[in-house]
PDB file of C-alpha atoms in Angstrom:
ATOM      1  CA  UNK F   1      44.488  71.819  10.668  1.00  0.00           C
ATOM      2  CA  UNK F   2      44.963  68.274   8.808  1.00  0.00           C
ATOM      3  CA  UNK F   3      46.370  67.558   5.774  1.00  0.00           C
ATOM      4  CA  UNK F   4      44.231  65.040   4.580  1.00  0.00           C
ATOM      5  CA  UNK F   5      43.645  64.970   1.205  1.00  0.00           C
ATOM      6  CA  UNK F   6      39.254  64.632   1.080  1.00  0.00           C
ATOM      7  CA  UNK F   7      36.601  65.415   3.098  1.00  0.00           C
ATOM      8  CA  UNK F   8      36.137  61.542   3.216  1.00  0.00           C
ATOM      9  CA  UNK F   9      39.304  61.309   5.028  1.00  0.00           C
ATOM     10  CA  UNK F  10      38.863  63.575   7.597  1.00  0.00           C
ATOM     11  CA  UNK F  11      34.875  62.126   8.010  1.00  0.00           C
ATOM     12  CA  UNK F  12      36.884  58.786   8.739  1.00  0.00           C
ATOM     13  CA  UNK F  13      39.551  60.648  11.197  1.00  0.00           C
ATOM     14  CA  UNK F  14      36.793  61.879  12.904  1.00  0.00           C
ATOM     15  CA  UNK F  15      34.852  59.123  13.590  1.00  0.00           C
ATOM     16  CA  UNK F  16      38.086  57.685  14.913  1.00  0.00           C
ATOM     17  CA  UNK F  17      39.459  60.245  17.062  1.00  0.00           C
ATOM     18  CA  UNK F  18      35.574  60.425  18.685  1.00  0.00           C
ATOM     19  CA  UNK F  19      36.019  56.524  19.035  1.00  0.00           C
ATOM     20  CA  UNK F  20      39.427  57.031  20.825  1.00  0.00           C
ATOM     21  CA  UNK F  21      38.325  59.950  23.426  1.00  0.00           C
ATOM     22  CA  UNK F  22      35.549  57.496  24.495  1.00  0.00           C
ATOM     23  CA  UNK F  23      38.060  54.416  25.031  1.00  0.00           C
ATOM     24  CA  UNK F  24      36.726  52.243  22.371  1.00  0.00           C
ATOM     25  CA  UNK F  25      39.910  51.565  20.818  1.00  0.00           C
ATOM     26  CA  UNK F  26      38.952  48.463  17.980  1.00  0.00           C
ATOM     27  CA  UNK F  27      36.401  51.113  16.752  1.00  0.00           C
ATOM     28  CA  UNK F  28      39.359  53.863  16.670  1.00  0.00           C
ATOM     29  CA  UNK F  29      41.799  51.419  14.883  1.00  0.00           C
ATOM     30  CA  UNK F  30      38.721  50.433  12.001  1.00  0.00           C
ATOM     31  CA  UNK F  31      38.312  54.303  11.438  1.00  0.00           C
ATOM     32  CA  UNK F  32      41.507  55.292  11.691  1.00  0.00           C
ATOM     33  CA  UNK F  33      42.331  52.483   9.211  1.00  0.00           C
ATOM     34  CA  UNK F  34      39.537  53.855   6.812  1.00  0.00           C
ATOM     35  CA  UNK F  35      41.203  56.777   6.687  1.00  0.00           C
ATOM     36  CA  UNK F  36      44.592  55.119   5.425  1.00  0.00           C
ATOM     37  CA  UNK F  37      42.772  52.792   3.148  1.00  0.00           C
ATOM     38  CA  UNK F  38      41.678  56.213   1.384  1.00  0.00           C
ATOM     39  CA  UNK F  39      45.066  57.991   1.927  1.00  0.00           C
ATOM     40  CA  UNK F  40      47.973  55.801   2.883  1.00  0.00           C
ATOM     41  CA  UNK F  41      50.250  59.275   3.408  1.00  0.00           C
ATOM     42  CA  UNK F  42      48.259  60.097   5.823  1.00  0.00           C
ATOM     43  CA  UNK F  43      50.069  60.214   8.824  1.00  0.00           C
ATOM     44  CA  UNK F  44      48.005  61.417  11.360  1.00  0.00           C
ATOM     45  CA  UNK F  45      45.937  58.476  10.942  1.00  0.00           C
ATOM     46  CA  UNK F  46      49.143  56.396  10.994  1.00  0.00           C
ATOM     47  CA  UNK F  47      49.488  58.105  14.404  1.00  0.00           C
ATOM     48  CA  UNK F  48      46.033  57.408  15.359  1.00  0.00           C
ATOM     49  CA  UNK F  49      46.237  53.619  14.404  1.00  0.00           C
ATOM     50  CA  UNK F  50      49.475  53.467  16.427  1.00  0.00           C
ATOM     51  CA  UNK F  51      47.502  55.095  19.662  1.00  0.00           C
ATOM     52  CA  UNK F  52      44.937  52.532  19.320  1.00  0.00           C
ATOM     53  CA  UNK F  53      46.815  49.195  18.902  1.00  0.00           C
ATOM     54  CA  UNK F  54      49.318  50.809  21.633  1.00  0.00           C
ATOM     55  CA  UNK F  55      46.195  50.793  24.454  1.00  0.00           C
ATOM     56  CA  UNK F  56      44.904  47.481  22.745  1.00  0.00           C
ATOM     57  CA  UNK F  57      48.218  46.055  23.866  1.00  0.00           C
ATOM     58  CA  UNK F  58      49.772  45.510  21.104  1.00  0.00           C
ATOM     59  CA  UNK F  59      53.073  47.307  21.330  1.00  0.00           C
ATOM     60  CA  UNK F  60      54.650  45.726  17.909  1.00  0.00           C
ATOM     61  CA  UNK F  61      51.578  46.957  15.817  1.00  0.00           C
ATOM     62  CA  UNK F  62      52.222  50.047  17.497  1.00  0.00           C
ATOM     63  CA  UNK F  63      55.541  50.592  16.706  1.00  0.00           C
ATOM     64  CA  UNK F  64      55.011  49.850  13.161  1.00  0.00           C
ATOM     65  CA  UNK F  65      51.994  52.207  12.783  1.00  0.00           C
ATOM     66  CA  UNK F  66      53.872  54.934  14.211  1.00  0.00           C
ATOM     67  CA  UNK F  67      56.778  54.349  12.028  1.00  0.00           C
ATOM     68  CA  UNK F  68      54.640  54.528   9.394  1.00  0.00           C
ATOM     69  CA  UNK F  69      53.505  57.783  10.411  1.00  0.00           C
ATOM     70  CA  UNK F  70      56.633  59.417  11.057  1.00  0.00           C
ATOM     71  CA  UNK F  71      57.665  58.641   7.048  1.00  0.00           C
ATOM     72  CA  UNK F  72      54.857  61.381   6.357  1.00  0.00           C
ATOM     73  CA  UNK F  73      55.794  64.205   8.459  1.00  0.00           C
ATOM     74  CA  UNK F  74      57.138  66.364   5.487  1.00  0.00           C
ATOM     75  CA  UNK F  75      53.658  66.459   4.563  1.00  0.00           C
ATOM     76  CA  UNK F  76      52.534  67.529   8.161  1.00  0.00           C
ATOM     77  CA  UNK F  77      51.725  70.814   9.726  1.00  0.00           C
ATOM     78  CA  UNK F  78      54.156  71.728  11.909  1.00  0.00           C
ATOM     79  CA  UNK F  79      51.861  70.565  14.908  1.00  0.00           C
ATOM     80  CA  UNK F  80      51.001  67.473  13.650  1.00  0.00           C
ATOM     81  CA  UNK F  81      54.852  66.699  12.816  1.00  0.00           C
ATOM     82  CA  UNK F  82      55.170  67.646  16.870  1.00  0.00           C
ATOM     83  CA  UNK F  83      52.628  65.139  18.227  1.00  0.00           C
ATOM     84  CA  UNK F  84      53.997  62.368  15.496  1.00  0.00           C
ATOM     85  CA  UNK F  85      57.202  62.610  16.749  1.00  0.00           C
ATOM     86  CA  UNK F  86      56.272  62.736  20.545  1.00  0.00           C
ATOM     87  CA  UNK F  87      54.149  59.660  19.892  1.00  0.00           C
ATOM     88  CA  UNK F  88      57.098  58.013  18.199  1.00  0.00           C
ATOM     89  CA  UNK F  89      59.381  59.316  21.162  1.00  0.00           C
ATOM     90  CA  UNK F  90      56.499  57.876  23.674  1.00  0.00           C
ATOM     91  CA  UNK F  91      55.898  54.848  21.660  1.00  0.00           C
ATOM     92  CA  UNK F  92      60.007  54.110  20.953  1.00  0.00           C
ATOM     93  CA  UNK F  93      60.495  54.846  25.261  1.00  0.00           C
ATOM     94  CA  UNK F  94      62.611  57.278  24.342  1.00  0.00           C
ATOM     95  CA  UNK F  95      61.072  59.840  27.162  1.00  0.00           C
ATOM     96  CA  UNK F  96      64.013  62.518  27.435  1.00  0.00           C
ATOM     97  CA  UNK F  97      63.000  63.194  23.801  1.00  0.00           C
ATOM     98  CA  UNK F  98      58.902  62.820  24.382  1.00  0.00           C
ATOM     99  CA  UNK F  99      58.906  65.740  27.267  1.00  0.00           C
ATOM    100  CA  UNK F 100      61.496  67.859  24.795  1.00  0.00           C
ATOM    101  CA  UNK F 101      59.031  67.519  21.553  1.00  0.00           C
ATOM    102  CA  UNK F 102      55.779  68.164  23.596  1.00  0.00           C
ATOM    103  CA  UNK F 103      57.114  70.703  25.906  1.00  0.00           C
ATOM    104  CA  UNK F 104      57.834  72.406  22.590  1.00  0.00           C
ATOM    105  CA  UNK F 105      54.507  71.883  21.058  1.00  0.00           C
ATOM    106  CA  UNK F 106      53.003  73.560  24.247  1.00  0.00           C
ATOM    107  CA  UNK F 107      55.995  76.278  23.450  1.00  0.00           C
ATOM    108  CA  UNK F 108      54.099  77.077  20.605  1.00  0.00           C
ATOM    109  CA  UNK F 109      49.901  76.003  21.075  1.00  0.00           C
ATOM    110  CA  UNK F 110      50.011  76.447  24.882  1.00  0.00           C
ATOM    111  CA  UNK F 111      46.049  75.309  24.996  1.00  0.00           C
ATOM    112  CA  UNK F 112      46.550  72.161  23.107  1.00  0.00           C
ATOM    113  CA  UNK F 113      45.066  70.409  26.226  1.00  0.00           C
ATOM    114  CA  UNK F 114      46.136  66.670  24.525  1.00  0.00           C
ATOM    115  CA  UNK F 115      49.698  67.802  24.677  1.00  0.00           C
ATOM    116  CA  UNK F 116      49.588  68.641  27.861  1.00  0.00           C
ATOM    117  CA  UNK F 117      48.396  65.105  28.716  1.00  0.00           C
ATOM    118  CA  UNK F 118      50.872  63.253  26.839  1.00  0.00           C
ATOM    119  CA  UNK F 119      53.837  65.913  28.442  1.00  0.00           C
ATOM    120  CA  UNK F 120      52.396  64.674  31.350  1.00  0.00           C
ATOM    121  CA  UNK F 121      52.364  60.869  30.694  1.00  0.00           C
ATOM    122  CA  UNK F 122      56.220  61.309  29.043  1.00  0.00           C
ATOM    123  CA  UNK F 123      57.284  63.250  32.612  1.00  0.00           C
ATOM    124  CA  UNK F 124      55.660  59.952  34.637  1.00  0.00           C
ATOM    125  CA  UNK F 125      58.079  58.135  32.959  1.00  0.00           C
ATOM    126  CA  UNK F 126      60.942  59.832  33.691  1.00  0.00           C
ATOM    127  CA  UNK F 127      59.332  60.297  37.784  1.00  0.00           C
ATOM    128  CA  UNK F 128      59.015  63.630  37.134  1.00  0.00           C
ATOM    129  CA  UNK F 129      55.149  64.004  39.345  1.00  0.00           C
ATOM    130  CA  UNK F 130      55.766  67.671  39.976  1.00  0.00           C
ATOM    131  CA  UNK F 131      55.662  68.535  36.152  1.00  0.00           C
ATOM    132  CA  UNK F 132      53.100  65.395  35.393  1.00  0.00           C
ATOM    133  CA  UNK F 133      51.059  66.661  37.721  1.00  0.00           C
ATOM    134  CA  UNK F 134      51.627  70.510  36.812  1.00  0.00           C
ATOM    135  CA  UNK F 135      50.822  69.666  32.982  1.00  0.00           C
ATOM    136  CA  UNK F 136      47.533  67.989  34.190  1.00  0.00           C
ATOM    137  CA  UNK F 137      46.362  70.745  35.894  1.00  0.00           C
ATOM    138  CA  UNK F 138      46.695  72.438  32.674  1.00  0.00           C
ATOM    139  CA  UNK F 139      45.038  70.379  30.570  1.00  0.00           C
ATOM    140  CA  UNK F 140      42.062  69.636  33.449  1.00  0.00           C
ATOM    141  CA  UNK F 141      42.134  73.598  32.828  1.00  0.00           C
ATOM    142  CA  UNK F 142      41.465  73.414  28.965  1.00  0.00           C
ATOM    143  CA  UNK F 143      39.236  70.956  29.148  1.00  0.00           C
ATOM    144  CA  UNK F 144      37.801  70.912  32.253  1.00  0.00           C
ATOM    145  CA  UNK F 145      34.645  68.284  31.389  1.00  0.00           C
ATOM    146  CA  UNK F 146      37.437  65.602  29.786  1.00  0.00           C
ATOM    147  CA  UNK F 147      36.811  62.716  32.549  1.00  0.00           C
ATOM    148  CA  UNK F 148      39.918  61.028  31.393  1.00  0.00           C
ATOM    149  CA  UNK F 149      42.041  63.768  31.939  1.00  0.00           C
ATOM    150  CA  UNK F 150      40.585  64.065  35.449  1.00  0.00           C
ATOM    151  CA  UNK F 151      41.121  60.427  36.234  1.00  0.00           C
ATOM    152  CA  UNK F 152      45.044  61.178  34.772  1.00  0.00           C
ATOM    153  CA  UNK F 153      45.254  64.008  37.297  1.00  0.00           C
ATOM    154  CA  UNK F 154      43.966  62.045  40.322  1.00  0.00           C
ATOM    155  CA  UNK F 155      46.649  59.262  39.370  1.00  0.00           C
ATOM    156  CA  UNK F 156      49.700  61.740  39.408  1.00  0.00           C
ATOM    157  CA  UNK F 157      48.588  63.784  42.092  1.00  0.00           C
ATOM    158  CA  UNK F 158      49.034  60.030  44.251  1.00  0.00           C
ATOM    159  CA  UNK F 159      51.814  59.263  42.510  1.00  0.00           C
ATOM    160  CA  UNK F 160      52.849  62.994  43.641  1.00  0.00           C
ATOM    161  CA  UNK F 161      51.697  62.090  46.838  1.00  0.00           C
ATOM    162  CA  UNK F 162      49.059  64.578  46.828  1.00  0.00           C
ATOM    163  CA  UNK F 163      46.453  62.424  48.417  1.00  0.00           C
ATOM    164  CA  UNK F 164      43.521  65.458  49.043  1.00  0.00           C
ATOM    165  CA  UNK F 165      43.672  66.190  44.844  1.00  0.00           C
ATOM    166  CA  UNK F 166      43.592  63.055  43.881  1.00  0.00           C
ATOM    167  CA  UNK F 167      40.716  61.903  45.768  1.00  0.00           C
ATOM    168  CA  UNK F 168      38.787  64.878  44.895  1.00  0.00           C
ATOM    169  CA  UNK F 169      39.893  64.439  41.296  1.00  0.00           C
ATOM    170  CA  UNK F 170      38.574  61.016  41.002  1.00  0.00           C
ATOM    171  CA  UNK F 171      35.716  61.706  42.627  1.00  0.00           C
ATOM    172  CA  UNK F 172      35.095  64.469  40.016  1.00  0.00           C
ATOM    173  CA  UNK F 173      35.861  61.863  37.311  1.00  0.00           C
ATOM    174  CA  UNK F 174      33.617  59.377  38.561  1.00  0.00           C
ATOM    175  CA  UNK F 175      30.652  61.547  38.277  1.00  0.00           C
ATOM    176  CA  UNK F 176      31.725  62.328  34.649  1.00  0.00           C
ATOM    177  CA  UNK F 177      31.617  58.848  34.143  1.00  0.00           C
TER     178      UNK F 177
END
Protein backbone atom coordinates (compact mmCIF):
# COMPACT_ATOMS: atom_id res chain seq x y z
CA UNK A 1 0.00 0.00 0.00
CA UNK A 2 1.21 3.75 -0.83
CA UNK A 3 -0.36 6.74 -0.29
CA UNK A 4 0.48 8.52 -3.20
CA UNK A 5 -1.88 10.67 -4.44
CA UNK A 6 -1.93 9.57 -8.70
CA UNK A 7 -1.17 6.82 -10.61
CA UNK A 8 1.63 9.15 -12.02
CA UNK A 9 3.21 9.09 -8.73
CA UNK A 10 3.41 5.71 -8.05
CA UNK A 11 4.55 5.10 -12.11
CA UNK A 12 7.51 7.45 -10.93
CA UNK A 13 8.05 5.41 -7.44
CA UNK A 14 8.26 2.56 -9.39
CA UNK A 15 10.61 3.28 -11.80
CA UNK A 16 12.70 4.37 -8.85
CA UNK A 17 12.47 1.67 -6.47
CA UNK A 18 13.32 -0.81 -9.77
CA UNK A 19 16.34 1.67 -10.29
CA UNK A 20 17.40 1.22 -6.58
CA UNK A 21 17.13 -2.83 -6.35
CA UNK A 22 19.49 -2.83 -9.40
CA UNK A 23 22.16 -0.35 -7.71
CA UNK A 24 21.75 2.46 -10.06
CA UNK A 25 21.28 4.98 -7.53
CA UNK A 26 21.42 8.65 -9.80
CA UNK A 27 18.57 6.91 -11.77
CA UNK A 28 16.70 6.11 -8.28
CA UNK A 29 17.27 9.72 -6.96
CA UNK A 30 15.79 11.34 -10.70
CA UNK A 31 12.65 9.04 -10.20
CA UNK A 32 12.27 9.24 -6.87
CA UNK A 33 12.53 13.04 -7.31
CA UNK A 34 9.75 12.87 -10.07
CA UNK A 35 7.67 11.56 -7.77
CA UNK A 36 8.10 14.61 -5.24
CA UNK A 37 8.05 17.10 -8.01
CA UNK A 38 4.34 15.69 -8.52
CA UNK A 39 3.62 15.24 -4.75
CA UNK A 40 5.97 16.97 -2.37
CA UNK A 41 3.99 15.06 0.78
CA UNK A 42 5.02 12.23 -0.41
CA UNK A 43 7.14 10.70 1.92
CA UNK A 44 7.99 7.52 0.78
CA UNK A 45 9.68 9.08 -2.01
CA UNK A 46 11.33 11.45 0.50
CA UNK A 47 12.55 8.11 1.94
CA UNK A 48 13.56 6.81 -1.32
CA UNK A 49 15.57 10.02 -2.29
CA UNK A 50 17.25 9.79 1.13
CA UNK A 51 18.30 5.89 0.33
CA UNK A 52 19.76 6.98 -2.82
CA UNK A 53 21.90 10.07 -1.99
CA UNK A 54 22.80 7.96 1.33
CA UNK A 55 24.67 5.05 -1.06
CA UNK A 56 25.74 7.98 -3.48
CA UNK A 57 27.69 9.22 -0.49
CA UNK A 58 26.19 11.96 0.29
CA UNK A 59 25.23 11.68 3.92
CA UNK A 60 24.00 15.56 4.33
CA UNK A 61 21.51 15.18 1.32
CA UNK A 62 20.55 12.21 3.06
CA UNK A 63 19.75 13.45 6.18
CA UNK A 64 17.74 16.18 4.79
CA UNK A 65 15.68 13.91 2.47
CA UNK A 66 14.84 11.75 5.23
CA UNK A 67 13.84 14.55 7.39
CA UNK A 68 11.76 15.54 4.89
CA UNK A 69 10.13 12.33 4.86
CA UNK A 70 9.57 11.82 8.37
CA UNK A 71 7.33 15.39 8.35
CA UNK A 72 4.78 13.15 6.26
CA UNK A 73 4.32 10.16 8.29
CA UNK A 74 0.75 11.19 9.53
CA UNK A 75 -0.12 10.64 6.08
CA UNK A 76 1.61 7.12 6.01
CA UNK A 77 0.36 3.63 6.40
CA UNK A 78 1.37 2.33 9.36
CA UNK A 79 4.21 0.32 7.49
CA UNK A 80 5.46 2.94 5.63
CA UNK A 81 5.59 5.25 8.91
CA UNK A 82 7.80 1.98 10.26
CA UNK A 83 10.42 1.89 7.48
CA UNK A 84 10.51 6.01 7.52
CA UNK A 85 11.36 6.04 10.86
CA UNK A 86 13.91 3.07 10.77
CA UNK A 87 15.53 4.86 7.84
CA UNK A 88 15.63 8.05 9.86
CA UNK A 89 16.90 5.91 12.95
CA UNK A 90 19.57 4.23 10.35
CA UNK A 91 20.26 7.40 8.60
CA UNK A 92 20.46 9.69 12.16
CA UNK A 93 23.00 6.43 13.66
CA UNK A 94 20.73 6.13 16.11
CA UNK A 95 20.84 2.03 15.87
CA UNK A 96 19.28 1.03 19.40
CA UNK A 97 16.19 2.73 17.89
CA UNK A 98 16.68 1.26 14.04
CA UNK A 99 16.66 -2.62 15.36
CA UNK A 100 13.53 -1.51 17.87
CA UNK A 101 11.37 0.12 14.81
CA UNK A 102 12.21 -2.74 12.30
CA UNK A 103 12.11 -5.55 14.68
CA UNK A 104 8.60 -4.19 15.14
CA UNK A 105 7.74 -3.87 11.55
CA UNK A 106 8.74 -7.63 11.20
CA UNK A 107 6.39 -7.92 14.57
CA UNK A 108 3.73 -7.12 12.42
CA UNK A 109 4.63 -8.09 8.26
CA UNK A 110 7.02 -10.93 9.24
CA UNK A 111 7.73 -11.53 5.22
CA UNK A 112 8.64 -8.01 4.51
CA UNK A 113 12.01 -9.45 3.27
CA UNK A 114 13.50 -5.49 2.98
CA UNK A 115 12.96 -5.19 6.67
CA UNK A 116 14.62 -7.94 7.42
CA UNK A 117 17.66 -6.58 5.55
CA UNK A 118 17.76 -3.28 7.04
CA UNK A 119 17.14 -5.17 10.85
CA UNK A 120 20.01 -6.79 9.74
CA UNK A 121 22.23 -3.85 8.60
CA UNK A 122 20.92 -1.78 12.04
CA UNK A 123 22.12 -5.14 14.25
CA UNK A 124 25.81 -4.86 12.27
CA UNK A 125 26.01 -1.74 13.75
CA UNK A 126 25.46 -2.44 17.04
CA UNK A 127 27.95 -6.04 16.45
CA UNK A 128 25.12 -7.90 16.88
CA UNK A 129 26.25 -10.90 13.76
CA UNK A 130 24.13 -13.54 15.41
CA UNK A 131 20.82 -11.55 14.78
CA UNK A 132 22.38 -9.79 11.40
CA UNK A 133 23.04 -12.86 10.26
CA UNK A 134 19.71 -14.60 11.60
CA UNK A 135 17.56 -11.70 9.86
CA UNK A 136 19.46 -12.47 6.56
CA UNK A 137 18.66 -15.83 6.50
CA UNK A 138 15.21 -14.65 6.61
CA UNK A 139 15.10 -12.40 4.10
CA UNK A 140 17.53 -14.82 1.66
CA UNK A 141 14.29 -16.99 2.63
CA UNK A 142 11.67 -14.46 1.18
CA UNK A 143 13.43 -13.68 -1.52
CA UNK A 144 15.59 -16.22 -2.27
CA UNK A 145 16.70 -14.92 -6.11
CA UNK A 146 17.59 -11.16 -4.47
CA UNK A 147 21.55 -11.34 -5.26
CA UNK A 148 22.06 -8.44 -2.99
CA UNK A 149 20.61 -9.93 -0.17
CA UNK A 150 22.81 -12.98 -0.77
CA UNK A 151 25.96 -10.94 -1.04
CA UNK A 152 24.57 -9.18 2.57
CA UNK A 153 24.36 -12.70 4.00
CA UNK A 154 27.83 -13.87 2.88
CA UNK A 155 29.24 -10.52 4.51
CA UNK A 156 27.65 -11.20 8.04
CA UNK A 157 28.06 -14.73 8.05
CA UNK A 158 32.25 -13.58 7.93
CA UNK A 159 31.69 -10.99 10.02
CA UNK A 160 29.90 -13.89 12.18
CA UNK A 161 32.74 -15.84 11.49
CA UNK A 162 30.86 -18.32 9.64
CA UNK A 163 33.39 -18.82 6.93
CA UNK A 164 31.56 -22.19 5.07
CA UNK A 165 28.08 -19.77 4.56
CA UNK A 166 29.61 -17.08 3.49
CA UNK A 167 31.63 -18.52 0.85
CA UNK A 168 28.83 -20.51 -0.38
CA UNK A 169 26.65 -17.42 -0.17
CA UNK A 170 28.80 -15.39 -2.35
CA UNK A 171 29.33 -17.87 -4.56
CA UNK A 172 25.51 -18.12 -4.95
CA UNK A 173 25.47 -14.32 -5.43
CA UNK A 174 28.02 -14.25 -7.95
CA UNK A 175 26.15 -16.44 -10.25
CA UNK A 176 23.08 -14.15 -9.75
CA UNK A 177 25.18 -11.54 -10.85
Amino acid sequence: TLTATSLDVVRFYGIAMDALASSQFEAARDGFSKAVERDPQFGLAHAGMAIASANLGSQQEAERHITEAVRYVDRMTERERFRTRGLYYYLTADYPSCVKEYGALIAKFSADAAARNNLALCSTRLRDMPKALEEMRHAVEILPNRALYRVNLALYAAYAGDFETAQAEAMKAREMS
